[in-house]
C-alpha cells in the first residue's frame, strides 16, 4: 500500500526526542523524504486485484483450468462433443461407402451433384450454427469458475451449473441472437457475391476480393465488441440485449488490446492442436504396414473408419482444452475491463476482507461505476481500501 509519513506516529528526523528506526512509511537512506512505499495489491487467487497485464491473463487462465479441471474441461467437452460426434459419423460413413458414392457420381446428373453439394454445405452450416449456440451457453457458464478463482474459491461442475441455472434462459436468448448473427454473416456475403457475379460477370468476380475482405473486417470488429456478452449475462444478471450493449460499452477504447490477446490465444491454441494431431496422421501408414500389410479393400476401409473415429476423439480432447483456455481468457478480459471501468477490484478486495457471499459469484450485484470512477460512491480516502494501490486504470 501507499503509506505516507504522517500515517505513522512519532517523529523520525534526526535528533528528535523518541527517535526510532524508520518504519515502512518513513524516509530512510536512499529514498527521498516523503516518497511513499509501494506494496503490491493482494493476490488471493489466480490474478492480483488490480487491472491485469497480458501475462497475468495468460497465467490466470492456466491456473483456472488447473484448479477447476472438472468444471472447465467438463463443460468444454460438452461444447466440442456435437461437432466431434458428427465428424466421426460422417467420416466413418464416407469411408465405408466411398466406392458406392464414386459409382453413383459417375452416372449422376449435374443437378444431382449440385443437390449433393448443397446438402453437404447445409450440413456444415447447421453444425456451425449449433456449435455457436452451444458454445455461447457454455461460455457463460464457464465464467463462474474463473470469477470465483479470482478470490481462490474452487468450483465443481455441479456448483457451476447451480450458479448458472438462473441465467440459462438469458444465455439461450443471447445464443439465439449470436446464432442469427452468424447466419447473417454467412448469408449476406454469399448473396452479395451472387448478385455481383450475376450483374457484372467478370468485373463482379474481381470485386469479390475487396468485398470479402471488408465483410471479414466487419465481422471481426463486431465479434470483438460482443466478446464479453455471455459473461455480462451471468455475472451482472443482464438480459440478452442489455448484455450486448454492456459488452459494446466495456470494450470501448480497448478494442485493439482485446484483438491482440484474442489473436495470440488463437494462434497458441491452433499450434497446440496441430502438434497433438501430428501423431494421428502417422496412424494410417503404421496400421497398414504393420497390422495388415497385405490387406485388401475391406481392410483399407476399416482402417480409414478407425482413423476417422480416433481423429475425431483426439480432436475433441484437444479442442476441449483449447476451448477451456480461450473461455478463461475471455472471462478474465471481462473482469479486467470491469476493474478498469467500474473499480471492481476495490469491490473484490472488500469481499475478500469480509468473506461475504462465499458460495456466490464475485462481481454479481456490484453496481457499475458512479461518476468519478468508483463503485457505490466510494472515493479515495474513505473505507478500508482507500489508497490501497496506485490507480493504474
GROMACS .gro file of C-alpha atoms in nm:
model
  393
    1UNK     CA    1   0.000   0.000   0.000
    2UNK     CA    2   0.100   0.366  -0.031
    3UNK     CA    3   0.195   0.475   0.319
    4UNK     CA    4   0.264   0.842   0.382
    5UNK     CA    5   0.497   0.966   0.653
    6UNK     CA    6   0.209   1.113   0.852
    7UNK     CA    7   0.046   0.767   0.872
    8UNK     CA    8   0.300   0.666   1.138
    9UNK     CA    9   0.313   0.807   1.495
   10UNK     CA   10   0.616   0.984   1.633
   11UNK     CA   11   0.894   1.189   1.478
   12UNK     CA   12   1.163   1.040   1.260
   13UNK     CA   13   1.400   1.329   1.199
   14UNK     CA   14   1.748   1.302   1.347
   15UNK     CA   15   1.787   1.433   1.699
   16UNK     CA   16   1.415   1.436   1.777
   17UNK     CA   17   1.300   1.304   2.112
   18UNK     CA   18   1.198   0.944   2.086
   19UNK     CA   19   1.378   0.891   1.758
   20UNK     CA   20   1.347   0.533   1.641
   21UNK     CA   21   1.435   0.333   1.333
   22UNK     CA   22   1.237   0.442   1.027
   23UNK     CA   23   0.921   0.246   0.964
   24UNK     CA   24   0.790   0.144   0.624
   25UNK     CA   25   0.636   0.485   0.562
   26UNK     CA   26   0.937   0.692   0.675
   27UNK     CA   27   1.221   0.826   0.468
   28UNK     CA   28   1.540   0.631   0.500
   29UNK     CA   29   1.883   0.642   0.334
   30UNK     CA   30   1.839   0.600  -0.041
   31UNK     CA   31   1.476   0.724  -0.053
   32UNK     CA   32   1.385   1.094  -0.083
   33UNK     CA   33   1.185   1.242   0.201
   34UNK     CA   34   0.810   1.192   0.161
   35UNK     CA   35   0.831   0.933  -0.117
   36UNK     CA   36   0.569   0.665  -0.049
   37UNK     CA   37   0.647   0.297  -0.030
   38UNK     CA   38   0.464   0.071  -0.275
   39UNK     CA   39   0.312  -0.253  -0.154
   40UNK     CA   40   0.170  -0.481  -0.421
   41UNK     CA   41  -0.207  -0.539  -0.425
   42UNK     CA   42  -0.323  -0.869  -0.281
   43UNK     CA   43  -0.345  -1.181  -0.495
   44UNK     CA   44  -0.581  -1.418  -0.317
   45UNK     CA   45  -0.645  -1.633  -0.623
   46UNK     CA   46  -0.533  -1.662  -0.983
   47UNK     CA   47  -0.468  -1.291  -1.050
   48UNK     CA   48  -0.388  -0.982  -0.843
   49UNK     CA   49  -0.675  -0.750  -0.756
   50UNK     CA   50  -0.593  -0.471  -0.998
   51UNK     CA   51  -0.615  -0.415  -1.375
   52UNK     CA   52  -0.438  -0.705  -1.543
   53UNK     CA   53  -0.149  -0.733  -1.784
   54UNK     CA   54  -0.124  -0.978  -2.073
   55UNK     CA   55   0.097  -1.228  -1.890
   56UNK     CA   56  -0.131  -1.228  -1.588
   57UNK     CA   57  -0.432  -1.307  -1.807
   58UNK     CA   58  -0.245  -1.600  -1.964
   59UNK     CA   59  -0.123  -1.735  -1.631
   60UNK     CA   60  -0.463  -1.686  -1.468
   61UNK     CA   61  -0.630  -1.885  -1.746
   62UNK     CA   62  -0.398  -2.181  -1.696
   63UNK     CA   63  -0.443  -2.160  -1.319
   64UNK     CA   64  -0.822  -2.161  -1.357
   65UNK     CA   65  -0.816  -2.482  -1.561
   66UNK     CA   66  -0.577  -2.646  -1.317
   67UNK     CA   67  -0.780  -2.555  -1.009
   68UNK     CA   68  -1.123  -2.625  -1.160
   69UNK     CA   69  -1.044  -2.906  -1.403
   70UNK     CA   70  -1.377  -3.088  -1.369
   71UNK     CA   71  -1.587  -2.779  -1.430
   72UNK     CA   72  -1.378  -2.626  -1.709
   73UNK     CA   73  -1.287  -2.940  -1.904
   74UNK     CA   74  -1.628  -3.099  -1.849
   75UNK     CA   75  -1.808  -2.801  -1.998
   76UNK     CA   76  -1.552  -2.780  -2.280
   77UNK     CA   77  -1.610  -3.143  -2.373
   78UNK     CA   78  -1.982  -3.072  -2.391
   79UNK     CA   79  -1.912  -2.781  -2.623
   80UNK     CA   80  -1.695  -2.996  -2.851
   81UNK     CA   81  -1.900  -3.316  -2.836
   82UNK     CA   82  -2.157  -3.230  -3.104
   83UNK     CA   83  -1.900  -3.144  -3.370
   84UNK     CA   84  -1.683  -3.441  -3.271
   85UNK     CA   85  -1.970  -3.692  -3.291
   86UNK     CA   86  -2.094  -3.561  -3.626
   87UNK     CA   87  -1.738  -3.558  -3.764
   88UNK     CA   88  -1.679  -3.917  -3.655
   89UNK     CA   89  -2.010  -4.035  -3.801
   90UNK     CA   90  -1.959  -3.855  -4.132
   91UNK     CA   91  -1.600  -3.978  -4.162
   92UNK     CA   92  -1.693  -4.339  -4.092
   93UNK     CA   93  -1.994  -4.326  -4.324
   94UNK     CA   94  -1.790  -4.168  -4.605
   95UNK     CA   95  -1.508  -4.420  -4.565
   96UNK     CA   96  -1.740  -4.723  -4.572
   97UNK     CA   97  -1.946  -4.600  -4.868
   98UNK     CA   98  -1.676  -4.434  -5.078
   99UNK     CA   99  -1.697  -4.696  -5.351
  100UNK     CA  100  -2.072  -4.666  -5.390
  101UNK     CA  101  -2.052  -4.284  -5.387
  102UNK     CA  102  -1.795  -4.289  -5.667
  103UNK     CA  103  -2.008  -4.527  -5.872
  104UNK     CA  104  -2.315  -4.309  -5.815
  105UNK     CA  105  -2.125  -3.991  -5.908
  106UNK     CA  106  -2.020  -4.137  -6.245
  107UNK     CA  107  -2.383  -4.181  -6.351
  108UNK     CA  108  -2.537  -3.885  -6.164
  109UNK     CA  109  -2.664  -3.580  -6.345
  110UNK     CA  110  -2.528  -3.229  -6.278
  111UNK     CA  111  -2.847  -3.147  -6.088
  112UNK     CA  112  -2.792  -3.447  -5.860
  113UNK     CA  113  -2.432  -3.347  -5.794
  114UNK     CA  114  -2.541  -2.989  -5.722
  115UNK     CA  115  -2.806  -3.113  -5.479
  116UNK     CA  116  -2.545  -3.332  -5.304
  117UNK     CA  117  -2.305  -3.039  -5.275
  118UNK     CA  118  -2.574  -2.810  -5.138
  119UNK     CA  119  -2.669  -3.078  -4.887
  120UNK     CA  120  -2.311  -3.101  -4.759
  121UNK     CA  121  -2.288  -2.722  -4.734
  122UNK     CA  122  -2.619  -2.706  -4.546
  123UNK     CA  123  -2.498  -2.974  -4.304
  124UNK     CA  124  -2.177  -2.782  -4.239
  125UNK     CA  125  -2.369  -2.458  -4.181
  126UNK     CA  126  -2.613  -2.636  -3.947
  127UNK     CA  127  -2.331  -2.787  -3.742
  128UNK     CA  128  -2.154  -2.450  -3.726
  129UNK     CA  129  -2.469  -2.270  -3.611
  130UNK     CA  130  -2.548  -2.532  -3.346
  131UNK     CA  131  -2.189  -2.517  -3.226
  132UNK     CA  132  -2.217  -2.138  -3.188
  133UNK     CA  133  -2.540  -2.183  -2.991
  134UNK     CA  134  -2.399  -2.443  -2.752
  135UNK     CA  135  -2.069  -2.259  -2.717
  136UNK     CA  136  -2.241  -1.934  -2.623
  137UNK     CA  137  -2.437  -2.102  -2.343
  138UNK     CA  138  -2.136  -2.293  -2.210
  139UNK     CA  139  -1.914  -1.988  -2.240
  140UNK     CA  140  -2.140  -1.804  -1.999
  141UNK     CA  141  -2.142  -2.096  -1.757
  142UNK     CA  142  -1.764  -2.127  -1.761
  143UNK     CA  143  -1.726  -1.766  -1.647
  144UNK     CA  144  -1.837  -1.881  -1.299
  145UNK     CA  145  -1.522  -2.085  -1.212
  146UNK     CA  146  -1.300  -1.806  -1.345
  147UNK     CA  147  -1.469  -1.534  -1.138
  148UNK     CA  148  -1.464  -1.748  -0.824
  149UNK     CA  149  -1.098  -1.842  -0.875
  150UNK     CA  150  -1.004  -1.474  -0.854
  151UNK     CA  151  -1.087  -1.497  -0.482
  152UNK     CA  152  -0.943  -1.850  -0.455
  153UNK     CA  153  -1.283  -2.020  -0.438
  154UNK     CA  154  -1.283  -2.361  -0.611
  155UNK     CA  155  -1.585  -2.456  -0.821
  156UNK     CA  156  -1.706  -2.803  -0.915
  157UNK     CA  157  -1.903  -2.897  -1.224
  158UNK     CA  158  -2.232  -2.922  -1.033
  159UNK     CA  159  -2.181  -2.595  -0.845
  160UNK     CA  160  -2.102  -2.418  -1.171
  161UNK     CA  161  -2.440  -2.518  -1.315
  162UNK     CA  162  -2.624  -2.440  -0.992
  163UNK     CA  163  -2.492  -2.084  -1.003
  164UNK     CA  164  -2.560  -2.056  -1.377
  165UNK     CA  165  -2.912  -2.203  -1.372
  166UNK     CA  166  -3.096  -1.872  -1.310
  167UNK     CA  167  -2.927  -1.724  -1.618
  168UNK     CA  168  -2.970  -2.018  -1.857
  169UNK     CA  169  -3.272  -1.873  -2.039
  170UNK     CA  170  -3.099  -1.539  -2.085
  171UNK     CA  171  -2.792  -1.722  -2.215
  172UNK     CA  172  -3.009  -1.916  -2.459
  173UNK     CA  173  -3.166  -1.593  -2.587
  174UNK     CA  174  -2.820  -1.445  -2.627
  175UNK     CA  175  -2.706  -1.762  -2.806
  176UNK     CA  176  -3.006  -1.731  -3.039
  177UNK     CA  177  -2.911  -1.373  -3.126
  178UNK     CA  178  -2.550  -1.470  -3.185
  179UNK     CA  179  -2.662  -1.768  -3.394
  180UNK     CA  180  -2.875  -1.534  -3.606
  181UNK     CA  181  -2.578  -1.301  -3.643
  182UNK     CA  182  -2.363  -1.595  -3.753
  183UNK     CA  183  -2.618  -1.692  -4.017
  184UNK     CA  184  -2.631  -1.335  -4.145
  185UNK     CA  185  -2.251  -1.325  -4.156
  186UNK     CA  186  -2.264  -1.626  -4.390
  187UNK     CA  187  -2.571  -1.546  -4.599
  188UNK     CA  188  -2.519  -1.174  -4.662
  189UNK     CA  189  -2.171  -1.211  -4.822
  190UNK     CA  190  -2.295  -1.511  -5.021
  191UNK     CA  191  -2.597  -1.317  -5.151
  192UNK     CA  192  -2.378  -1.016  -5.233
  193UNK     CA  193  -2.134  -1.238  -5.422
  194UNK     CA  194  -2.413  -1.399  -5.625
  195UNK     CA  195  -2.562  -1.060  -5.708
  196UNK     CA  196  -2.226  -0.921  -5.819
  197UNK     CA  197  -2.147  -1.216  -6.042
  198UNK     CA  198  -2.496  -1.216  -6.194
  199UNK     CA  199  -2.497  -0.845  -6.268
  200UNK     CA  200  -2.135  -0.768  -6.354
  201UNK     CA  201  -1.994  -1.109  -6.454
  202UNK     CA  202  -1.612  -1.086  -6.481
  203UNK     CA  203  -1.584  -0.747  -6.313
  204UNK     CA  204  -1.805  -0.880  -6.033
  205UNK     CA  205  -1.559  -1.165  -5.977
  206UNK     CA  206  -1.278  -0.912  -5.936
  207UNK     CA  207  -1.484  -0.714  -5.686
  208UNK     CA  208  -1.538  -1.023  -5.471
  209UNK     CA  209  -1.192  -0.997  -5.314
  210UNK     CA  210  -1.229  -0.648  -5.156
  211UNK     CA  211  -1.591  -0.727  -5.072
  212UNK     CA  212  -1.488  -1.045  -4.892
  213UNK     CA  213  -1.208  -0.868  -4.702
  214UNK     CA  214  -1.450  -0.594  -4.600
  215UNK     CA  215  -1.701  -0.844  -4.463
  216UNK     CA  216  -1.425  -1.025  -4.272
  217UNK     CA  217  -1.304  -0.700  -4.115
  218UNK     CA  218  -1.659  -0.604  -4.018
  219UNK     CA  219  -1.726  -0.948  -3.869
  220UNK     CA  220  -1.404  -0.939  -3.664
  221UNK     CA  221  -1.483  -0.589  -3.536
  222UNK     CA  222  -1.833  -0.691  -3.424
  223UNK     CA  223  -1.704  -1.018  -3.275
  224UNK     CA  224  -1.456  -0.835  -3.052
  225UNK     CA  225  -1.718  -0.577  -2.949
  226UNK     CA  226  -1.958  -0.853  -2.837
  227UNK     CA  227  -1.695  -1.088  -2.693
  228UNK     CA  228  -1.782  -1.047  -2.323
  229UNK     CA  229  -2.163  -1.050  -2.358
  230UNK     CA  230  -2.202  -1.406  -2.214
  231UNK     CA  231  -2.001  -1.304  -1.908
  232UNK     CA  232  -2.221  -0.997  -1.858
  233UNK     CA  233  -2.535  -1.215  -1.870
  234UNK     CA  234  -2.412  -1.443  -1.591
  235UNK     CA  235  -2.216  -1.209  -1.365
  236UNK     CA  236  -2.424  -0.892  -1.395
  237UNK     CA  237  -2.757  -1.074  -1.445
  238UNK     CA  238  -2.842  -0.880  -1.760
  239UNK     CA  239  -3.080  -0.973  -2.037
  240UNK     CA  240  -2.957  -1.069  -2.383
  241UNK     CA  241  -2.989  -0.724  -2.542
  242UNK     CA  242  -2.859  -0.545  -2.233
  243UNK     CA  243  -2.560  -0.780  -2.226
  244UNK     CA  244  -2.479  -0.698  -2.589
  245UNK     CA  245  -2.495  -0.326  -2.510
  246UNK     CA  246  -2.286  -0.379  -2.198
  247UNK     CA  247  -2.018  -0.567  -2.394
  248UNK     CA  248  -2.017  -0.291  -2.656
  249UNK     CA  249  -1.962  -0.034  -2.380
  250UNK     CA  250  -1.694  -0.227  -2.190
  251UNK     CA  251  -1.481  -0.291  -2.497
  252UNK     CA  252  -1.478   0.076  -2.594
  253UNK     CA  253  -1.121   0.212  -2.610
  254UNK     CA  254  -0.988  -0.141  -2.557
  255UNK     CA  255  -1.066  -0.295  -2.897
  256UNK     CA  256  -0.711  -0.329  -3.025
  257UNK     CA  257  -0.585  -0.470  -2.697
  258UNK     CA  258  -0.859  -0.733  -2.688
  259UNK     CA  259  -0.799  -0.817  -3.055
  260UNK     CA  260  -0.429  -0.870  -2.989
  261UNK     CA  261  -0.495  -1.100  -2.694
  262UNK     CA  262  -0.756  -1.294  -2.891
  263UNK     CA  263  -0.525  -1.340  -3.192
  264UNK     CA  264  -0.232  -1.456  -2.977
  265UNK     CA  265  -0.451  -1.703  -2.788
  266UNK     CA  266  -0.599  -1.832  -3.114
  267UNK     CA  267  -0.251  -1.890  -3.258
  268UNK     CA  268  -0.140  -2.070  -2.942
  269UNK     CA  269  -0.443  -2.298  -2.943
  270UNK     CA  270  -0.405  -2.368  -3.315
  271UNK     CA  271  -0.037  -2.462  -3.282
  272UNK     CA  272  -0.102  -2.691  -2.985
  273UNK     CA  273  -0.392  -2.859  -3.165
  274UNK     CA  274  -0.176  -2.924  -3.471
  275UNK     CA  275   0.102  -3.069  -3.256
  276UNK     CA  276  -0.148  -3.301  -3.086
  277UNK     CA  277  -0.288  -3.415  -3.421
  278UNK     CA  278   0.053  -3.495  -3.576
  279UNK     CA  279   0.066  -3.848  -3.426
  280UNK     CA  280  -0.280  -3.916  -3.570
  281UNK     CA  281  -0.153  -3.852  -3.921
  282UNK     CA  282   0.105  -4.129  -3.870
  283UNK     CA  283  -0.157  -4.389  -3.773
  284UNK     CA  284  -0.282  -4.495  -4.123
  285UNK     CA  285   0.059  -4.595  -4.268
  286UNK     CA  286   0.162  -4.765  -3.946
  287UNK     CA  287  -0.160  -4.966  -3.931
  288UNK     CA  288  -0.135  -5.055  -4.300
  289UNK     CA  289   0.233  -5.159  -4.285
  290UNK     CA  290   0.247  -5.345  -3.954
  291UNK     CA  291  -0.101  -5.471  -3.877
  292UNK     CA  292  -0.211  -5.586  -4.219
  293UNK     CA  293   0.049  -5.532  -4.492
  294UNK     CA  294  -0.143  -5.747  -4.741
  295UNK     CA  295  -0.495  -5.630  -4.657
  296UNK     CA  296  -0.746  -5.575  -4.932
  297UNK     CA  297  -1.003  -5.306  -4.997
  298UNK     CA  298  -1.213  -5.409  -4.698
  299UNK     CA  299  -0.912  -5.371  -4.468
  300UNK     CA  300  -0.841  -5.025  -4.609
  301UNK     CA  301  -1.200  -4.917  -4.544
  302UNK     CA  302  -1.184  -5.044  -4.183
  303UNK     CA  303  -0.854  -4.860  -4.125
  304UNK     CA  304  -0.997  -4.538  -4.272
  305UNK     CA  305  -1.306  -4.561  -4.049
  306UNK     CA  306  -1.095  -4.632  -3.737
  307UNK     CA  307  -0.860  -4.345  -3.815
  308UNK     CA  308  -1.157  -4.112  -3.866
  309UNK     CA  309  -1.304  -4.200  -3.528
  310UNK     CA  310  -0.967  -4.170  -3.350
  311UNK     CA  311  -0.907  -3.836  -3.517
  312UNK     CA  312  -1.247  -3.708  -3.407
  313UNK     CA  313  -1.192  -3.821  -3.046
  314UNK     CA  314  -0.843  -3.673  -3.018
  315UNK     CA  315  -0.961  -3.359  -3.193
  316UNK     CA  316  -1.242  -3.324  -2.939
  317UNK     CA  317  -0.998  -3.361  -2.648
  318UNK     CA  318  -0.755  -3.107  -2.793
  319UNK     CA  319  -1.044  -2.877  -2.881
  320UNK     CA  320  -1.184  -2.904  -2.527
  321UNK     CA  321  -0.854  -2.797  -2.373
  322UNK     CA  322  -0.819  -2.512  -2.620
  323UNK     CA  323  -1.180  -2.402  -2.568
  324UNK     CA  324  -1.137  -2.403  -2.190
  325UNK     CA  325  -0.829  -2.185  -2.224
  326UNK     CA  326  -0.995  -1.942  -2.466
  327UNK     CA  327  -1.304  -1.914  -2.245
  328UNK     CA  328  -1.087  -1.847  -1.938
  329UNK     CA  329  -0.910  -1.571  -2.127
  330UNK     CA  330  -1.244  -1.419  -2.229
  331UNK     CA  331  -1.369  -1.426  -1.870
  332UNK     CA  332  -1.051  -1.264  -1.738
  333UNK     CA  333  -1.073  -0.997  -2.009
  334UNK     CA  334  -1.424  -0.923  -1.885
  335UNK     CA  335  -1.311  -0.899  -1.521
  336UNK     CA  336  -1.016  -0.683  -1.625
  337UNK     CA  337  -1.243  -0.444  -1.818
  338UNK     CA  338  -1.468  -0.409  -1.514
  339UNK     CA  339  -1.167  -0.342  -1.292
  340UNK     CA  340  -1.060  -0.066  -1.529
  341UNK     CA  341  -1.402   0.090  -1.581
  342UNK     CA  342  -1.607   0.001  -1.271
  343UNK     CA  343  -1.346  -0.025  -0.995
  344UNK     CA  344  -1.440  -0.391  -0.949
  345UNK     CA  345  -1.103  -0.465  -0.791
  346UNK     CA  346  -1.198  -0.248  -0.492
  347UNK     CA  347  -1.527  -0.436  -0.452
  348UNK     CA  348  -1.347  -0.771  -0.474
  349UNK     CA  349  -1.098  -0.655  -0.213
  350UNK     CA  350  -1.381  -0.568   0.024
  351UNK     CA  351  -1.547  -0.902  -0.046
  352UNK     CA  352  -1.222  -1.083   0.027
  353UNK     CA  353  -1.171  -0.897   0.354
  354UNK     CA  354  -1.527  -0.951   0.474
  355UNK     CA  355  -1.568  -1.307   0.342
  356UNK     CA  356  -1.913  -1.212   0.207
  357UNK     CA  357  -2.110  -1.448  -0.020
  358UNK     CA  358  -1.863  -1.739  -0.021
  359UNK     CA  359  -2.089  -1.952  -0.242
  360UNK     CA  360  -2.179  -1.679  -0.493
  361UNK     CA  361  -2.019  -1.526  -0.799
  362UNK     CA  362  -1.771  -1.243  -0.729
  363UNK     CA  363  -1.881  -0.933  -0.915
  364UNK     CA  364  -2.251  -1.021  -0.916
  365UNK     CA  365  -2.460  -0.746  -0.766
  366UNK     CA  366  -2.176  -0.492  -0.789
  367UNK     CA  367  -2.306  -0.170  -0.944
  368UNK     CA  368  -2.131  -0.005  -1.233
  369UNK     CA  369  -1.906   0.287  -1.157
  370UNK     CA  370  -2.069   0.607  -1.036
  371UNK     CA  371  -1.949   0.945  -1.160
  372UNK     CA  372  -1.589   0.974  -1.052
  373UNK     CA  373  -1.499   0.620  -1.149
  374UNK     CA  374  -1.560   0.433  -0.823
  375UNK     CA  375  -1.840   0.187  -0.743
  376UNK     CA  376  -2.101   0.264  -0.484
  377UNK     CA  377  -1.987   0.621  -0.440
  378UNK     CA  378  -1.651   0.515  -0.295
  379UNK     CA  379  -1.388   0.784  -0.312
  380UNK     CA  380  -1.017   0.790  -0.219
  381UNK     CA  381  -0.962   0.847   0.148
  382UNK     CA  382  -1.271   0.662   0.271
  383UNK     CA  383  -1.321   0.299   0.357
  384UNK     CA  384  -1.067   0.032   0.447
  385UNK     CA  385  -0.940   0.005   0.091
  386UNK     CA  386  -0.869   0.375   0.039
  387UNK     CA  387  -0.534   0.437  -0.125
  388UNK     CA  388  -0.460   0.065  -0.143
  389UNK     CA  389  -0.250   0.099  -0.457
  390UNK     CA  390  -0.191   0.346  -0.737
  391UNK     CA  391  -0.474   0.371  -0.986
  392UNK     CA  392  -0.332   0.205  -1.295
  393UNK     CA  393  -0.651   0.222  -1.497
   0.00000   0.00000   0.00000
